mmCIF file of C-alpha atoms in Angstrom:
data_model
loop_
_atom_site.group_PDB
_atom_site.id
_atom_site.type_symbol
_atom_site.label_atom_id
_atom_site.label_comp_id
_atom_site.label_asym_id
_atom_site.label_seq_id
_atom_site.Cartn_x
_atom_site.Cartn_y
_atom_site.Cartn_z
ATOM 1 C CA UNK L 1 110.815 131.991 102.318
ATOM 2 C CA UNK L 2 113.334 134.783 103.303
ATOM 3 C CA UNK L 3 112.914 133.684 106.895
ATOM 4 C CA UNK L 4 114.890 130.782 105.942
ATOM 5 C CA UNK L 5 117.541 132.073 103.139
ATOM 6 C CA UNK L 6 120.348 132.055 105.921
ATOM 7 C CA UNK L 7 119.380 128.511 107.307
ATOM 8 C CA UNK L 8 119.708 127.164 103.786
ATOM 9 C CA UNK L 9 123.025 128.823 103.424
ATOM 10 C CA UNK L 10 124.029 126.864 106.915
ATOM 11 C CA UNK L 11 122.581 123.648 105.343
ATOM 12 C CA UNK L 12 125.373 124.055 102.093
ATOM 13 C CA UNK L 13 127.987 124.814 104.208
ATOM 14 C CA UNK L 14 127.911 121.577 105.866
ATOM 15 C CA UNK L 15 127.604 119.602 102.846
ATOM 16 C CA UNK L 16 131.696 118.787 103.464
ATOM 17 C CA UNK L 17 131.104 117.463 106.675
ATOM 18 C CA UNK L 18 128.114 115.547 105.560
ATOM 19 C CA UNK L 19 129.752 113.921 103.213
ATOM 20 C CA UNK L 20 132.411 112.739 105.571
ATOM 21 C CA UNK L 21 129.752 111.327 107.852
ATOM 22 C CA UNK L 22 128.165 109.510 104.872
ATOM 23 C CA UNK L 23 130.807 107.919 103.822
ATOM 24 C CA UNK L 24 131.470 106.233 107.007
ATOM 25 C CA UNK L 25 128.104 104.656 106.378
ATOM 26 C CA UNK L 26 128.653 103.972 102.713
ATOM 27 C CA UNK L 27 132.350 103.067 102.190
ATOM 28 C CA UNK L 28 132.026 104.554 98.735
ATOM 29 C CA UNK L 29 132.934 108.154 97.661
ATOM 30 C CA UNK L 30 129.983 107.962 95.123
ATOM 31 C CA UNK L 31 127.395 106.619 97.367
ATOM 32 C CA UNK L 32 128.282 109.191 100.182
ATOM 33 C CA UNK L 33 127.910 111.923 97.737
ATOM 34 C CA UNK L 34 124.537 110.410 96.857
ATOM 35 C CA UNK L 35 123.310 110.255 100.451
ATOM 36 C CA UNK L 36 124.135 113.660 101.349
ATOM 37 C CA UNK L 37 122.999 114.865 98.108
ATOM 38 C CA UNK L 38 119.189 113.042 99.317
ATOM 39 C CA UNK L 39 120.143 114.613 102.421
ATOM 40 C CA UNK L 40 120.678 118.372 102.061
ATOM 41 C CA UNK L 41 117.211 117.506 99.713
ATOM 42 C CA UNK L 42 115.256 116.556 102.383
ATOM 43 C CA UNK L 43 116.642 118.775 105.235
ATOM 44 C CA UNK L 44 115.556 121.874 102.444
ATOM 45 C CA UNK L 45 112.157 120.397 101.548
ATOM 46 C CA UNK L 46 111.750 120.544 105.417
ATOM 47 C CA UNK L 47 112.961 123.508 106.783
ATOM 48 C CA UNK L 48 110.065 124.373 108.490
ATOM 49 C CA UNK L 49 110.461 121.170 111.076
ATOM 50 C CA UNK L 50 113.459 122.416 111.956
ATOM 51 C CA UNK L 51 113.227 124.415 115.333
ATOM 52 C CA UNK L 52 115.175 127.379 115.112
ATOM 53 C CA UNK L 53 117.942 128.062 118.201
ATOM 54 C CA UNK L 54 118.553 123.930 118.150
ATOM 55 C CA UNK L 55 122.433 122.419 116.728
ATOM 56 C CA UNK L 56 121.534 122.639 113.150
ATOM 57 C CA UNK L 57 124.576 119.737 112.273
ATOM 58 C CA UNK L 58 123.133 117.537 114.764
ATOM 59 C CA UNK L 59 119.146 117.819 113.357
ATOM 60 C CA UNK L 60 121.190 117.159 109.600
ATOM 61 C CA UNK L 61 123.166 114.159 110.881
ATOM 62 C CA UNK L 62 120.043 112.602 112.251
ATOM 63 C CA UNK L 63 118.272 113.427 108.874
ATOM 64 C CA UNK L 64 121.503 111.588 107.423
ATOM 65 C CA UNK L 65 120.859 108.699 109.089
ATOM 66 C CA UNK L 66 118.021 107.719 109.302
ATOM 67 C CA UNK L 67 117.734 108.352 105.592
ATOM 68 C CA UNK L 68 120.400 105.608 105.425
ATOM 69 C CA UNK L 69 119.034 103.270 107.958
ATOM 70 C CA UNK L 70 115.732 103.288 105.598
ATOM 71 C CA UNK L 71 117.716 102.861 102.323
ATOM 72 C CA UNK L 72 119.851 99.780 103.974
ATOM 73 C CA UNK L 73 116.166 98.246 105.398
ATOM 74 C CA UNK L 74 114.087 98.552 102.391
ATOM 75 C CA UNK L 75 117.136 97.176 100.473
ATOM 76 C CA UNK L 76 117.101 94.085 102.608
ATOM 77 C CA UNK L 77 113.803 93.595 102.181
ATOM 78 C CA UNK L 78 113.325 94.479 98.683
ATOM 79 C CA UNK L 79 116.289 92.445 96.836
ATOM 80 C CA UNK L 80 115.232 90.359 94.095
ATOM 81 C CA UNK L 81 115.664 86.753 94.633
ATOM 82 C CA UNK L 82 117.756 86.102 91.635
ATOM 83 C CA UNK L 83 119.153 88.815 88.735
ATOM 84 C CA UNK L 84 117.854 86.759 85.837
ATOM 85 C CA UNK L 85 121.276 87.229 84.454
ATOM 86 C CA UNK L 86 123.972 86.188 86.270
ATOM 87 C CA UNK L 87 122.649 82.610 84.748
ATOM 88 C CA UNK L 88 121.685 80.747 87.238
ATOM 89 C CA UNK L 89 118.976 79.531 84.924
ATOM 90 C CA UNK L 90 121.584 77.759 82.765
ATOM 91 C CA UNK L 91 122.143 75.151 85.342
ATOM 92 C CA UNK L 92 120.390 71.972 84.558
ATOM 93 C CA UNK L 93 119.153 70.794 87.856
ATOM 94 C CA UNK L 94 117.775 67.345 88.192
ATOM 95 C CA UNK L 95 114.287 67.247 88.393
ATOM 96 C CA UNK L 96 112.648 65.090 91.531
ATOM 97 C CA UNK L 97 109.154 64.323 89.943
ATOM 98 C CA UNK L 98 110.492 60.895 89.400
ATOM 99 C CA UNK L 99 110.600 60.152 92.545
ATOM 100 C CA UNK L 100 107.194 59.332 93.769
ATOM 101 C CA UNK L 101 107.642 56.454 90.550
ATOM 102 C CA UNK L 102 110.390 55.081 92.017
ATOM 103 C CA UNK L 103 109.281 55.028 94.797
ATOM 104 C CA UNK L 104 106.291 52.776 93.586
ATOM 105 C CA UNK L 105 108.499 50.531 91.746
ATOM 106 C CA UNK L 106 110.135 49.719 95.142
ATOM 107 C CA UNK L 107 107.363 48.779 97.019
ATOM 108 C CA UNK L 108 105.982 46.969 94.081
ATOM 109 C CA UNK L 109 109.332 44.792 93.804
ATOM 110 C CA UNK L 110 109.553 44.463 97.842
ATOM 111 C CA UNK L 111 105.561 43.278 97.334
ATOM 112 C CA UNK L 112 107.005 40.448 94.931
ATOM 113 C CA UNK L 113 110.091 39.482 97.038
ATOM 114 C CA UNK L 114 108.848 35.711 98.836
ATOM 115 C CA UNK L 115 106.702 36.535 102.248
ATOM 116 C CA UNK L 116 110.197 34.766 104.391
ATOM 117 C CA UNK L 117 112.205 37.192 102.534
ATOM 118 C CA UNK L 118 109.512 40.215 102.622
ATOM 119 C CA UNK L 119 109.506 39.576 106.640
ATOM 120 C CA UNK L 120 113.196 39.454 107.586
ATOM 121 C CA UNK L 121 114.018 42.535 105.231
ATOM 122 C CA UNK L 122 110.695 44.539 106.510
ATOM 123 C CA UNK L 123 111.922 43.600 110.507
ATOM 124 C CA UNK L 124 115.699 44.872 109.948
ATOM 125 C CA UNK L 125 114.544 47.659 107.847
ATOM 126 C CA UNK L 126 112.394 49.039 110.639
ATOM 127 C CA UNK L 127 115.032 49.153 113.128
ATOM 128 C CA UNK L 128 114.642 45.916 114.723
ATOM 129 C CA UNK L 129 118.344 43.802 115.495
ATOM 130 C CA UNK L 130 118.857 40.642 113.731
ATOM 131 C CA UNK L 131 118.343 38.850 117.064
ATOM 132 C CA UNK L 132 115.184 40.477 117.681
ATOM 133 C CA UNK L 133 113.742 39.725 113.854
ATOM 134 C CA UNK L 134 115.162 36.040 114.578
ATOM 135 C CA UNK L 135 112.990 35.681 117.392
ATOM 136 C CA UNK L 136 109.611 36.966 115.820
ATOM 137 C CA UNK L 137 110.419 34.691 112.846
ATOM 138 C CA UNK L 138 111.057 31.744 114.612
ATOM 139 C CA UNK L 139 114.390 31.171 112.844
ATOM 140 C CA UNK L 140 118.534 31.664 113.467
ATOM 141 C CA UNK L 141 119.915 34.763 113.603
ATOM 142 C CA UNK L 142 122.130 33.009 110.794
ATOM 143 C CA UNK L 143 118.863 32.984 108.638
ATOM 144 C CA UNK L 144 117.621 36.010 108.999
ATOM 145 C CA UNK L 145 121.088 37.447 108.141
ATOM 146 C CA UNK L 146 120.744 35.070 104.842
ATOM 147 C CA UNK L 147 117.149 36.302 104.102
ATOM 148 C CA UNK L 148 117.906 39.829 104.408
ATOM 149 C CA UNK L 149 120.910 39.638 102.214
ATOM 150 C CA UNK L 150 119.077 37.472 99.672
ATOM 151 C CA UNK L 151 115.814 40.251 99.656
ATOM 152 C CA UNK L 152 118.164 42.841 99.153
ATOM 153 C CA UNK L 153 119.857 41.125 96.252
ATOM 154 C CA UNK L 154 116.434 40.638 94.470
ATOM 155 C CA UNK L 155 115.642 44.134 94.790
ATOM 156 C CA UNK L 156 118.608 45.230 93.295
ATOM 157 C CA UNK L 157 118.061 42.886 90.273
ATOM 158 C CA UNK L 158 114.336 43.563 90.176
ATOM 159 C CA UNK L 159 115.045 47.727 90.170
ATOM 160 C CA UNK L 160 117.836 47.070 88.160
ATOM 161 C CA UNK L 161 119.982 48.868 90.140
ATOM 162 C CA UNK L 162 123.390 46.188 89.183
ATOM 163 C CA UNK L 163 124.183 42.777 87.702
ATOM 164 C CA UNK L 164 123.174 39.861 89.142
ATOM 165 C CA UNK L 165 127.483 38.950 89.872
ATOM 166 C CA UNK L 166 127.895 42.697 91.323
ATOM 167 C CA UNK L 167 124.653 42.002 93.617
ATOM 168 C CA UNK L 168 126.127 39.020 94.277
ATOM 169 C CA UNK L 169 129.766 40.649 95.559
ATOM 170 C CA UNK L 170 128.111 42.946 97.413
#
């Protein structure tokens, strides 16, 4: 390897300059010093892809960065979802299995609630205006506004969801 005892010299020497240009990637004295440690490592390993009578800097500042450009990509795409402790595992978070229950309880109290009362709640519910529901019931708007108001009151009581005088206020 004699033939390339002076290019390896030229490689050291730039090691100041490299370091400059790393640390514009970097932003960090230690991880500039890093990268063009990795750097002057790999332009060594692979002196014999280097094409003799060609800007020796510029062939080192490519090896520079796309040495970076890897590190920053695999990086991305390698971080671990969660450092197990920073303890995010010590937050109780409410679980949602409970909800397909509740959910049954719901339909089984709106299943209970008298058919009037099932039929003016079921009409509003899915979109349709109080006039509309008043209409297809046969009935006052006035009534359907009372049915409504009574089903939801007797869902609240049957899911137990407040009093009967604070479903009454409401």
């Amino acid at each position: 390897m004699p033939q390339y005892a002076s290019l390896q010299d030229d490689i050291v020497a730039l090691r100041p300059v490299m370091q400059a240009f790393a640390h514009r990637f970097t932003r960090s004295d230690a991880d500039a010093e890093d990268l063009t440690q990795e750097t002057i490592m790999k332009a060594l390993s692979h002196l014999d892809h280097f094409t003799p009578g060609t800007n020796l800097k510029s062939w080192m500042f490519t090896i520079l960065r796309n040495h970076y450009c890897s590190q920053y990509k695999r990086s991305k795409r390698c971080r671990p979802a969660s450092d197990l402790s920073d303890g995010s595992f010590e937050i109780p978070v409410p679980s949602d299995q409970d909800w397909p229950l509740r959910l049954k309880d719901v339909s089984d109290a709106i299943d209970r609630l008298p058919q009037q009362l099932r039929q003016a709640l079921m009409l509003v519910v899915a979109g349709r205006s109080y006039m509309d529901a008043a209409k297809e019931c046969g009935c006052e708007i006035g009534t359907i506004k009372s049915r409504v108001a009574r089903a939801r009151m007797a869902l609240m009581l049957a899911l137990d969801e407040v009093s009967f005088s604070e479903a009454a206020t409401q």
